[in-house]
Tab-separated table of C-alpha atoms in Angstrom:
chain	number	residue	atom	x	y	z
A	1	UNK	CA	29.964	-26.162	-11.572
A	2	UNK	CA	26.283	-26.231	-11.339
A	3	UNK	CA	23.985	-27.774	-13.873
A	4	UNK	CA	23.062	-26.212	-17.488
A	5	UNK	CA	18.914	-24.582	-16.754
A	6	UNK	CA	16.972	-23.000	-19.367
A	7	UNK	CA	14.126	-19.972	-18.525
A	8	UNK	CA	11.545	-20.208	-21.445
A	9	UNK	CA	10.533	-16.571	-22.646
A	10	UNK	CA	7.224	-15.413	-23.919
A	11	UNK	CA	6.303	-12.408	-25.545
A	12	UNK	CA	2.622	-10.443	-25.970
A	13	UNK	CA	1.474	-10.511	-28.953
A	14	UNK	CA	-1.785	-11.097	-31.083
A	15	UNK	CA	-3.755	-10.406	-28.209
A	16	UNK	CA	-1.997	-13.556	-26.483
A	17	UNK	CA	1.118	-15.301	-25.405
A	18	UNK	CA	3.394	-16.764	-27.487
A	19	UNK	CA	6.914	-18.596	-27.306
A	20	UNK	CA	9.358	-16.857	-28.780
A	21	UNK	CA	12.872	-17.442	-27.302
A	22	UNK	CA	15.165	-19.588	-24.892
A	23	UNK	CA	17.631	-18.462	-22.469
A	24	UNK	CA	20.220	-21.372	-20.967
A	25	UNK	CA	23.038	-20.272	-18.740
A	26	UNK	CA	26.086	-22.656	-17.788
A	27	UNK	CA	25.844	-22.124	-14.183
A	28	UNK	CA	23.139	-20.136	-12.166
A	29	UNK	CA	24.732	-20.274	-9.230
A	30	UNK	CA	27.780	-17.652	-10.813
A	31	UNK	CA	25.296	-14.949	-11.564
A	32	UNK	CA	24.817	-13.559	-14.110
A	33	UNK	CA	28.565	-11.561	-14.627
A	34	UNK	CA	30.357	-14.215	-14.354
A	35	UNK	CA	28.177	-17.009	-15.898
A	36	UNK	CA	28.034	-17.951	-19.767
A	37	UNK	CA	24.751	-18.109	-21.298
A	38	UNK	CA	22.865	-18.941	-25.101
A	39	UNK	CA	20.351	-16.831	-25.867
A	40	UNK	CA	18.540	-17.830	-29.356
A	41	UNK	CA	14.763	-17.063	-30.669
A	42	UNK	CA	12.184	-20.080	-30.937
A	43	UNK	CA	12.394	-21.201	-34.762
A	44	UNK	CA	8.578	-21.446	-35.125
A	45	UNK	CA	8.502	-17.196	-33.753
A	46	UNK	CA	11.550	-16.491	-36.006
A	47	UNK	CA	9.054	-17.964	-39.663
A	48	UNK	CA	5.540	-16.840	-37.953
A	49	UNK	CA	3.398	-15.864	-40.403
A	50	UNK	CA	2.375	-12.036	-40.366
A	51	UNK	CA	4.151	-9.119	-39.418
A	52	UNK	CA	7.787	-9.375	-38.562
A	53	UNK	CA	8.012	-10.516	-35.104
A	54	UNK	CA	8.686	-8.119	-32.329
A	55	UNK	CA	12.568	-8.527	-30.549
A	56	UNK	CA	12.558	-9.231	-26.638
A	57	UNK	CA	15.363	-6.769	-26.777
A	58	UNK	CA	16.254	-4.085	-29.099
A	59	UNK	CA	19.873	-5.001	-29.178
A	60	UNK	CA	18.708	-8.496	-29.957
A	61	UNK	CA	17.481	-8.201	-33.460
A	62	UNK	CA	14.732	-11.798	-34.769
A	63	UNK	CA	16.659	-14.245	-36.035
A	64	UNK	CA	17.974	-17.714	-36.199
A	65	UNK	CA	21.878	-16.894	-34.536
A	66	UNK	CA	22.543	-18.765	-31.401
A	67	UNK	CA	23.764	-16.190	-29.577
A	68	UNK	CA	26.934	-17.207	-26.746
A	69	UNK	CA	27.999	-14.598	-24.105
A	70	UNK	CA	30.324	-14.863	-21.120
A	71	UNK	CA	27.560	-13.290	-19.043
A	72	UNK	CA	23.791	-13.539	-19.072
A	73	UNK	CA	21.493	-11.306	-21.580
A	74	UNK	CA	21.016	-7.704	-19.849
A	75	UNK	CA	17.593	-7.885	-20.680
A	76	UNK	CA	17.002	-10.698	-18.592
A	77	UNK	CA	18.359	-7.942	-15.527
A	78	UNK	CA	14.953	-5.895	-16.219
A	79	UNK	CA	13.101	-9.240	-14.847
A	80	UNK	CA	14.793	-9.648	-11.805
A	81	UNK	CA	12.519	-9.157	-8.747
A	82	UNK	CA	14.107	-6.463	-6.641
A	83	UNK	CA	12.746	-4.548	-2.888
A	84	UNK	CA	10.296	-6.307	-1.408
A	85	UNK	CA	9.395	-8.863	-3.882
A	86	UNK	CA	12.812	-10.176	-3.964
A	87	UNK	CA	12.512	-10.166	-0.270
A	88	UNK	CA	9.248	-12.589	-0.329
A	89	UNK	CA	10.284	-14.736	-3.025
A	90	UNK	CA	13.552	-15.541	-1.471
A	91	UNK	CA	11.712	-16.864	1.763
A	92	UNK	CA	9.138	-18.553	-0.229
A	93	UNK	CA	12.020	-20.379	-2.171
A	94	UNK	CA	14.191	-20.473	0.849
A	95	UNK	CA	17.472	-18.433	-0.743
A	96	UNK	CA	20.075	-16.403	0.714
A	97	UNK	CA	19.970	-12.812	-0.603
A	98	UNK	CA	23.349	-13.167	-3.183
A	99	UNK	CA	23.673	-13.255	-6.988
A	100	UNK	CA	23.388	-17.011	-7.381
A	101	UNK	CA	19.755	-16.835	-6.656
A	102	UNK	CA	18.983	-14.413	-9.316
A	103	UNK	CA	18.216	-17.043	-11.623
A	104	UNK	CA	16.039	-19.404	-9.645
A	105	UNK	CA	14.422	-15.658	-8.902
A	106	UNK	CA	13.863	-14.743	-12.232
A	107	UNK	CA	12.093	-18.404	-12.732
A	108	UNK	CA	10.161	-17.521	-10.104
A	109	UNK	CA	9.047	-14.251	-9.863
A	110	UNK	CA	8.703	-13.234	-14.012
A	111	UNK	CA	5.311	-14.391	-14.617
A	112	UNK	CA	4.148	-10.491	-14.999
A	113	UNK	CA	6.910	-8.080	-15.297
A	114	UNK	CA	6.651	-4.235	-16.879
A	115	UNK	CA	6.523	-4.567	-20.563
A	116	UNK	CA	5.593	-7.028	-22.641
A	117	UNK	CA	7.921	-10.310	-22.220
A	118	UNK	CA	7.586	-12.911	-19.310
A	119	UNK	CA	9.293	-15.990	-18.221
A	120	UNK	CA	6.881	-19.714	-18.602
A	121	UNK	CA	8.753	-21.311	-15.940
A	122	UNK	CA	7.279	-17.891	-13.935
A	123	UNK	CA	4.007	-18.246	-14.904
A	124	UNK	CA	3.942	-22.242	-13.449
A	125	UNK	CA	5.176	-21.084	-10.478
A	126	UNK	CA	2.432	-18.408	-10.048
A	127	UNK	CA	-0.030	-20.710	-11.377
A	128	UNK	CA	0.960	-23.348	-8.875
A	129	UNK	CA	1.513	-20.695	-6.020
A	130	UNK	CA	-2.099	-19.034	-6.677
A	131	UNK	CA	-4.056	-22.678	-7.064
A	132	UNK	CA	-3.342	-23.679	-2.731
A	133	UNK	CA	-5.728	-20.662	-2.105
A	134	UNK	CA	-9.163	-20.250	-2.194
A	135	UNK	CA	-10.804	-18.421	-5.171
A	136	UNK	CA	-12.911	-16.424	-3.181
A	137	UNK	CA	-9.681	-14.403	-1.688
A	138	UNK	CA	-9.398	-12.963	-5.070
A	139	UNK	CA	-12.237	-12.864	-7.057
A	140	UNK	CA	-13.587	-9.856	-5.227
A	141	UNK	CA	-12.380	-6.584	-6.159
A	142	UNK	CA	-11.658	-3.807	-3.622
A	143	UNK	CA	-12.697	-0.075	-2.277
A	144	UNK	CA	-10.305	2.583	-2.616
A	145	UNK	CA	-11.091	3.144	1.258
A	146	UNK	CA	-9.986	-0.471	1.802
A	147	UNK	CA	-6.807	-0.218	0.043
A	148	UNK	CA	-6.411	2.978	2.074
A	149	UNK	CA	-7.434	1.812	5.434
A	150	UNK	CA	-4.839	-1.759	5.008
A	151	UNK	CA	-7.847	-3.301	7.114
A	152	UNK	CA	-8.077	-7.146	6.448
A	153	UNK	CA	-9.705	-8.113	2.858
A	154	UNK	CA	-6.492	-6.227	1.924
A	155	UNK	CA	-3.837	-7.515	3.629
A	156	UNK	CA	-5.401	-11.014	3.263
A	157	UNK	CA	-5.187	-10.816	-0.246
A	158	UNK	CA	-1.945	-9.031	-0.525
A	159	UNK	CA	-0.486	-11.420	1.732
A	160	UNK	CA	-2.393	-14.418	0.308
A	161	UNK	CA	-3.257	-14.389	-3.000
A	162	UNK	CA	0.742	-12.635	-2.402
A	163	UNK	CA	2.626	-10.344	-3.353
A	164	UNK	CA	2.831	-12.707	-6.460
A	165	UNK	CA	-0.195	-11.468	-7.655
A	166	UNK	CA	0.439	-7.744	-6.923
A	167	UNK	CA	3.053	-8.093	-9.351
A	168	UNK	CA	5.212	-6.571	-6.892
A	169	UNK	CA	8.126	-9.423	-8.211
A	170	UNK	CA	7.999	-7.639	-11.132
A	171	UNK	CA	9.035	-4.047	-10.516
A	172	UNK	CA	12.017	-3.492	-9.500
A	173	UNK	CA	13.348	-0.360	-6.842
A	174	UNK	CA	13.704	-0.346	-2.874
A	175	UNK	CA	10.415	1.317	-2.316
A	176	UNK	CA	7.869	-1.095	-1.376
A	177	UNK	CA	5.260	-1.331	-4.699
A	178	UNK	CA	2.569	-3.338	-6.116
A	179	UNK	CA	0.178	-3.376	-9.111
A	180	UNK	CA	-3.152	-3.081	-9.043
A	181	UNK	CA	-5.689	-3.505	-11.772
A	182	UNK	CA	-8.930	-1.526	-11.871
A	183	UNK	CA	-12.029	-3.143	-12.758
A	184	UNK	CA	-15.245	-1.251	-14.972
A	185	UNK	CA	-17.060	-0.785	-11.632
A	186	UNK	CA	-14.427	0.723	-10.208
A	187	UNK	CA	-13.174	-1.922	-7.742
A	188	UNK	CA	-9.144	-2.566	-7.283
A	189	UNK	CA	-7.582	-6.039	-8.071
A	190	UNK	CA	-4.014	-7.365	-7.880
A	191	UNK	CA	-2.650	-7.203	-11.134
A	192	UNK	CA	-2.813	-10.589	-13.040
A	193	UNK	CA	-6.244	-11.570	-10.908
A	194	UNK	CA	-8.502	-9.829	-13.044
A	195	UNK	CA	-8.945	-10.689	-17.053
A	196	UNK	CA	-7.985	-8.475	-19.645
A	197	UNK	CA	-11.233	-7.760	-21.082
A	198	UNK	CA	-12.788	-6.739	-17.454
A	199	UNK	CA	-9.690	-4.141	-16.969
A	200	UNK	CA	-10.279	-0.506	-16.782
A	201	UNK	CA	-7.187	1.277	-15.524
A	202	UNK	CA	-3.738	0.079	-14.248
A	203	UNK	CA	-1.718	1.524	-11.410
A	204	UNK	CA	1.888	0.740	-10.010
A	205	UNK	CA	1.737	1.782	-6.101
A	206	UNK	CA	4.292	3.355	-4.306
A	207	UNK	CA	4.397	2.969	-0.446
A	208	UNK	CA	7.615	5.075	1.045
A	209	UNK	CA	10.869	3.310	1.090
A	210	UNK	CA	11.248	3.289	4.781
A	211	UNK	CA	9.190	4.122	8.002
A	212	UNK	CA	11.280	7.534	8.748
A	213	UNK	CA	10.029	11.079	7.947
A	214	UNK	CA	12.238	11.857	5.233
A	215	UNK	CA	10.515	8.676	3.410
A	216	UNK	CA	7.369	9.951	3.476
A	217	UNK	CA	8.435	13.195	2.705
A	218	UNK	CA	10.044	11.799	-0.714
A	219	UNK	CA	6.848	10.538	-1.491
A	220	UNK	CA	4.924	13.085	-0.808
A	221	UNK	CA	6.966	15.296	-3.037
A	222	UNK	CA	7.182	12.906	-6.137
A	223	UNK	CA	3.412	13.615	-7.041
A	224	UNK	CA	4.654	17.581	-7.576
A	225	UNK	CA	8.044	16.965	-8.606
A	226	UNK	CA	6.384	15.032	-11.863
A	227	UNK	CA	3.890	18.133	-12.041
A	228	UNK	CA	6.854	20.388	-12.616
A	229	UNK	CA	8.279	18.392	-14.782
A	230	UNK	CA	5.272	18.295	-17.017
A	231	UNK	CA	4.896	22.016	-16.809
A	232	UNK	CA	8.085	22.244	-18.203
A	233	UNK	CA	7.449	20.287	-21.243
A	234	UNK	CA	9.070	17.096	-20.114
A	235	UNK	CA	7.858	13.973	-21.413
A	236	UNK	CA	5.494	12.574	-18.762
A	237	UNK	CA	2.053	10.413	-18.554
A	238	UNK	CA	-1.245	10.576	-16.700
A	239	UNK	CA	-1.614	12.192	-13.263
A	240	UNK	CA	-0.052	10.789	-10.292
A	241	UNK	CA	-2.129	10.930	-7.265
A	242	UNK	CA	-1.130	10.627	-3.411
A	243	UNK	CA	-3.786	8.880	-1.051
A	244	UNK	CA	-2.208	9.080	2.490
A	245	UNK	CA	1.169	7.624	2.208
A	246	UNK	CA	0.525	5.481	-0.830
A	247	UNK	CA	1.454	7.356	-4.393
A	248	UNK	CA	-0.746	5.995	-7.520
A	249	UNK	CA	1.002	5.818	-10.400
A	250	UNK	CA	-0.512	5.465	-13.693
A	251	UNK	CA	0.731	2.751	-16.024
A	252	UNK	CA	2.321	3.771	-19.495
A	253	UNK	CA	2.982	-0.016	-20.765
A	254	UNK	CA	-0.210	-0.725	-20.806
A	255	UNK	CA	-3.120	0.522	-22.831
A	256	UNK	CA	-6.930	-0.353	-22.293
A	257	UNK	CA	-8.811	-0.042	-25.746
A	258	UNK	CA	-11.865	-1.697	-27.005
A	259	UNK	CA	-11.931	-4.395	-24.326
A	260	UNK	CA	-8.585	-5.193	-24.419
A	261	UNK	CA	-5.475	-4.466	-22.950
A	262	UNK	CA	-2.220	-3.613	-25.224
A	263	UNK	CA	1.143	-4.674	-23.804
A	264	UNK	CA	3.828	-2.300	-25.025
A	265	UNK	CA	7.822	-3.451	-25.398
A	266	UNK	CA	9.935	-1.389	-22.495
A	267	UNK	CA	13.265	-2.025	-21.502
A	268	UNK	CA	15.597	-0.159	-19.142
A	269	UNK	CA	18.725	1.757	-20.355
A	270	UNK	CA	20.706	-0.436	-18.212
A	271	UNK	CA	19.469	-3.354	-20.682
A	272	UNK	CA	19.953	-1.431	-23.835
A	273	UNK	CA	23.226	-0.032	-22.994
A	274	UNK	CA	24.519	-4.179	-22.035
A	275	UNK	CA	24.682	-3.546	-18.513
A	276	UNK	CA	24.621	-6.696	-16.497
A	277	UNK	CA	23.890	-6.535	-12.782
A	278	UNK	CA	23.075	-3.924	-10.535
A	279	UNK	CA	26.349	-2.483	-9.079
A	280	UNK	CA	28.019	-1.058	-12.274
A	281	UNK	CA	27.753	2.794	-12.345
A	282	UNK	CA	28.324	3.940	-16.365
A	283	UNK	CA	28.812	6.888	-17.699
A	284	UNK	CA	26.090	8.901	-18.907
A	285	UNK	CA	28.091	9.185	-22.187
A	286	UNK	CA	27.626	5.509	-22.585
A	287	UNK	CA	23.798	4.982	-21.231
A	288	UNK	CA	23.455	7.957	-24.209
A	289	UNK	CA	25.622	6.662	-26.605
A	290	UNK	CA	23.382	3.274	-26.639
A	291	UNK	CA	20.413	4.827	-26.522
A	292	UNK	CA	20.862	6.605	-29.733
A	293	UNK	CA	21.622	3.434	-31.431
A	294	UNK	CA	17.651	2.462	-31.022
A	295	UNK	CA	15.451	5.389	-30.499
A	296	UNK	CA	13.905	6.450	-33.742
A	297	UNK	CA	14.730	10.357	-33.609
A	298	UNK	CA	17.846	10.113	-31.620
A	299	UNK	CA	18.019	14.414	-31.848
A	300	UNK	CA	14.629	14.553	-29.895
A	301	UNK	CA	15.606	11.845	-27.055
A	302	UNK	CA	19.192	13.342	-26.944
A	303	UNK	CA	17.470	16.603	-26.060
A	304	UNK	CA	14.603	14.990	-24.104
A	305	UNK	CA	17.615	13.159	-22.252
A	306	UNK	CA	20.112	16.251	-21.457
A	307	UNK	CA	16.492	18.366	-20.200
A	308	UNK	CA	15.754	15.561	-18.095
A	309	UNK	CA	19.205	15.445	-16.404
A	310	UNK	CA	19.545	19.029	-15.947
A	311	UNK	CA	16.185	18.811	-13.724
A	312	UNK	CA	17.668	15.913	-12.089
A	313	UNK	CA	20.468	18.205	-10.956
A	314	UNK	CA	18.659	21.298	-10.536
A	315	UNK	CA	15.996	19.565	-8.140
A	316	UNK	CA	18.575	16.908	-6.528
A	317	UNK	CA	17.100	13.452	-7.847
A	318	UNK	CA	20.471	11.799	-6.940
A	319	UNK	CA	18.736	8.589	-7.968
A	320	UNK	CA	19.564	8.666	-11.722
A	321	UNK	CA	21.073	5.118	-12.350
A	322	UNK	CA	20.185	3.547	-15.603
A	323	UNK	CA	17.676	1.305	-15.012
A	324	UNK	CA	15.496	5.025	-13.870
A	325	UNK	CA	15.696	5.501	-17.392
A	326	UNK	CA	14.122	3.515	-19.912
A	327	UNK	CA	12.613	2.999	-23.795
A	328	UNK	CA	9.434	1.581	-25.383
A	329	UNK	CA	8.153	0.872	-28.540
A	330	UNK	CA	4.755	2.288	-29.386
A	331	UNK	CA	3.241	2.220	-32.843
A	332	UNK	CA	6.464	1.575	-34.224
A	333	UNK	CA	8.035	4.803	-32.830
A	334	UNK	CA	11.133	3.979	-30.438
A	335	UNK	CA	11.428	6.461	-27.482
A	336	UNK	CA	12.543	7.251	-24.141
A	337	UNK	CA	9.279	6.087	-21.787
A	338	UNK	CA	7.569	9.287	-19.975
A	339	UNK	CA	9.698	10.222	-16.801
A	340	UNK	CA	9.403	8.106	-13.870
A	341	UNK	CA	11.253	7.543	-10.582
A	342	UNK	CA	11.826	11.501	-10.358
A	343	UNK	CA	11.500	12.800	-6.880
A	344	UNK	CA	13.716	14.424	-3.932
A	345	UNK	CA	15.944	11.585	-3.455
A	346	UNK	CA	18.399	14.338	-2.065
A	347	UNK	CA	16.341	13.514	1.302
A	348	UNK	CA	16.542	9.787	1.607
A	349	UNK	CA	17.733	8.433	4.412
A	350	UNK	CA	20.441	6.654	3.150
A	351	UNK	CA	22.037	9.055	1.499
A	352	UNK	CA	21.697	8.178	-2.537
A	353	UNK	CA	24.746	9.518	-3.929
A	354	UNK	CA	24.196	10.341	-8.357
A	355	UNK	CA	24.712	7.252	-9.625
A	356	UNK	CA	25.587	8.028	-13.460
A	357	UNK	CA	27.536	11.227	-14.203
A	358	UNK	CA	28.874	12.757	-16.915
A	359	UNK	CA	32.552	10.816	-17.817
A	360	UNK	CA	34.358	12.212	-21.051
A	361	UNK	CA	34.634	9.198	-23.451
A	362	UNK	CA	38.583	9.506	-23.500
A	363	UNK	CA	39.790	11.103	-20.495
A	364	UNK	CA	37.186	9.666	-17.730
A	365	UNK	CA	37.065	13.078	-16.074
A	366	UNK	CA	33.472	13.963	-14.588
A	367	UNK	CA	32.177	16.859	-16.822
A	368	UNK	CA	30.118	19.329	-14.348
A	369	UNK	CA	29.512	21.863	-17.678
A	370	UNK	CA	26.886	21.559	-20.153
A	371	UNK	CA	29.094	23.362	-22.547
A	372	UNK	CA	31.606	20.454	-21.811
A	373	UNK	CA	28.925	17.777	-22.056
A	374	UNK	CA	27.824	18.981	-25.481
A	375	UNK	CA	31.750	18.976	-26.905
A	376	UNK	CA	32.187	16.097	-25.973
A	377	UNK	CA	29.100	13.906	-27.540
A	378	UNK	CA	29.051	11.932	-30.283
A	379	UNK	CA	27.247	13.635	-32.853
A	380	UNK	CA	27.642	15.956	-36.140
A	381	UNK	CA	28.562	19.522	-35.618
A	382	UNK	CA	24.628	20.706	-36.747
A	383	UNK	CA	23.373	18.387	-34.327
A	384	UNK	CA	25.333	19.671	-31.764
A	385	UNK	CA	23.916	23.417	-32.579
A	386	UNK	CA	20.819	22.355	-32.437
A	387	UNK	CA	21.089	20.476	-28.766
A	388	UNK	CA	23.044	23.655	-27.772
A	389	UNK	CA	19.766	25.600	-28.449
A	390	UNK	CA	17.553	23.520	-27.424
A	391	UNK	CA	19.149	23.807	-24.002
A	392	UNK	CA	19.822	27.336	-24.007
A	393	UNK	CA	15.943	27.505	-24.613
A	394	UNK	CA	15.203	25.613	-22.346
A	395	UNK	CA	16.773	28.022	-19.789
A	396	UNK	CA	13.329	30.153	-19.914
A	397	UNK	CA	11.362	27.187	-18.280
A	398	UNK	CA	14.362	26.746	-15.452
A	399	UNK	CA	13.860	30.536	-14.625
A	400	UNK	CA	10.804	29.646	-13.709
A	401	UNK	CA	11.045	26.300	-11.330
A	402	UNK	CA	10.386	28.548	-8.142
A	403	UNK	CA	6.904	29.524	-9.007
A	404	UNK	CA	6.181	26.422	-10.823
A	405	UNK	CA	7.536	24.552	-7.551
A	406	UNK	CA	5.608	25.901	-5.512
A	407	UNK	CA	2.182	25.813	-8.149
A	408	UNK	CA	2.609	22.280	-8.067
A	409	UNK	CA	2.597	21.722	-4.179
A	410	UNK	CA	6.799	21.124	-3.313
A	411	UNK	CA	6.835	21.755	-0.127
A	412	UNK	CA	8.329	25.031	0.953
A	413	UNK	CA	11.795	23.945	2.720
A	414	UNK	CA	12.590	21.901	-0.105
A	415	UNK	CA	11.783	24.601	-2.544
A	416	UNK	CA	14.519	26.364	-0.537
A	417	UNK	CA	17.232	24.170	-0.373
A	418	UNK	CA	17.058	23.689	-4.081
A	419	UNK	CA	17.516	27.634	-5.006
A	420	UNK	CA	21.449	27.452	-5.256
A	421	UNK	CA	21.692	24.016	-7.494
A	422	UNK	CA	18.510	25.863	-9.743
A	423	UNK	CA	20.837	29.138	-9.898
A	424	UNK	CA	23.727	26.789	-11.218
A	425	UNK	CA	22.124	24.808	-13.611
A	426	UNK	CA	20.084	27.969	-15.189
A	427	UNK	CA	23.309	29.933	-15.119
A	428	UNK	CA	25.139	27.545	-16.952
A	429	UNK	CA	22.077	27.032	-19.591
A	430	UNK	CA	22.127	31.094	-20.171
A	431	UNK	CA	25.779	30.949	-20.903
A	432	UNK	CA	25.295	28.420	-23.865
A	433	UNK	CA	22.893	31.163	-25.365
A	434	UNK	CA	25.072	34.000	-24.668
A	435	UNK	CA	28.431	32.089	-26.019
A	436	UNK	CA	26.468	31.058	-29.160
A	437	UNK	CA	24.016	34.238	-29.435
């Protein structure tokens, strides 16, 4: 059994970092199913003065419990480094790719993750990592055109100042991604190189997820697949924007106002719903079922939830597994973050297979029938009317995904190819107005 180790977290707050809870797991070397951990807040965050202190989890209310689990926090899964910054830090730390290094990885690579909660032992390492490099690799900001052409002041610093600074450790997916941090003249800077108070504008970028066509064809799509979704009254944030084969994605945890830069609480369903790892597959009754429990209108983000999944369906995003769905906390308001992650994934290479369907609670049968879905949730008989017409209304704005598709620049074949899933899914939304009429 491997030593007791403790990851020290830190949460944004007051316009600054503070300590606010410890995480020690029995053995790091089990991972993080099959390893006990404590999780308990910092006393001196638990009695700070002033407002009631923010959770790092939502299913991990402030207070003084010690908390003891046969397996680690799910939250702590949302700070894992994943793609390509797992790849890096693993060389830099000289680990084989396998759940006992998601610990030491997490230690590592957590110093500035989505959201608003970071690991100290991260931040040392970064710290540490960024100080054997010259300052004058980073202190310059760069041209959109240099970004664009990967010539060498951006590669240098990417590869340099690392993908450690690019944040890239911190978001997790296959595709390859990094942050970037615009400055007020304009110029690009890996994420965590430039202060708060000289931000302008944050971006995650996308690169494709692997060198063949179909890659950059997903990519290329993603930028109109979110345009249809916000034409169809989905939930969705800023405009994406595709420069070559790199997709710019603007930031919704993070808002620039008055010279500062506000670091809002998000947290994937996977964490919320206690899902530990990266290989479980729930239902989509359970990812739900938990979501409800913390959202502060759980009618709307039921509905919001069930519109976005029909659209997964209807325009073949196979790649709906939980942690492509997530919450945040803004103004006090709990809700499901603007879309994100929703492209063609029918076209990837590797042939992403729907990762959370539609179990019934009891029987475990996959439910293919909205009319079946809404029997069988977990809510009061007026709710349940009121879902029902919310999706039967929401039939009008299906009817119209061809010309909306192709408004929004989805390219023609794939436009195509999704006709017959579109027919299904708007067939099945007219019956639940026609049945309830």
């Amino acid at each position: 059994m491997g030593a007791k180790l403790e990851c020290h977290l830190e949460i944004y707050a007051d316009a600054g970092w503070r300590d606010c809870a410890i995480v020690t797991v029995d053995d790091p070397r089990a991972g993080g199913v099959r390893g006990r951990a404590t999780f308990e807040y910092e006393l001196d965050y638990v009695f700070s003065a002033g407002p009631a202190p923010a959770p790092v989890s939502l299913v991990l209310p402030v207070n003084t419990e010690l908390r003891q689990t046969e397996h680690w926090p799910s939250f702590l899964y949302d700070l894992v480094p994943q793609g390509n910054g797992r790849k890096y830090l693993l060389g830099q730390l000289r680990l084989a790719d396998d759940a006992a290094a998601d610990f030491a990885l997490i230690c590592a690579g957590a110093f500035n993750p989505i959201g608003c909660i970071r690991v100290r032992e991260a931040v040392a390492y970064f710290e540490q990592h960024a100080g054997r490099h010259a300052a004058s690799n980073v202190e310059h900001g760069l041209t959109l055109a240099q970004i664009l052409d990967r010539g060498e002041p951006f590669v240098e610093r990417m590869l340099v100042h690392s993908m450690l600074a690019a944040g890239t450790t911190g978001i997790q997916g296959a595709a390859p991604k990094f942050l970037l941090t615009q400055d007020r003249a304009g110029l690009w800077h890996a994420d965590g190189a430039l202060p708060d108070a000289e931000a302008a504008n944050h971006v995650i970028v996308k690169l494709p997820r692997g060198k063949a066509e179909a890659d950059r064809k997903v990519l290329r799509n993603e930028a109109a697949y979110m345009r249809v979704a916000r034409e169809l009254g989905l939930r969705t944030a800023g405009e994406i924007t595709l420069h070559g084969d790199m997709l710019f994605i603007p930031r919704f945890d993070r808002t620039v106002s008055g010279g500062s830069v506000l670091r809002h609480h998000q947290e994937s369903a996977a964490s919320i719903a206690g899902i530990v790892g990266f290989d479980m597959r729930p239902s989509q009754f359970d990812v739900l079922h938990a979501l409800r429990k913390v959202v502060t209108d759980p009618q709307a983000e039921t509905l919001e939830f069930l519109k976005r999944d029909v659209l997964n369906l209807a325009m073949r995003n196979t790649d709906n597994h939980a942690r492509n769905t997530a919450v945040q906390v803004r103004d006090g308001v709990v809700r499901l973050t603007p879309l994100f992650d929703f492209a063609p994934m029918y076209l990837d290479p590797e042939g992403i297979a729907r990762a959370s369907r539609w179990y019934h609670p009891q029987g475990g049968n996959e439910l293919q029938h909205w009319r079946n879905v809404l029997a069988a949730l977990d809510v009061g008989d007026a709710e349940r009317a009121a879902l029902r017409e919310g999706l039967a209304a929401f039939a009008e704005e299906v009817a119209r995904l061809d010309a909306v598709m192709h408004a929004a620049g989805v390219e023609d074949d794939i436009v195509t190819y999704l006709r017959p899933s579109i027919a299904g899914q708007l067939r099945q939304l007219q019956e639940l107005g026609v049945a309830h009429g």
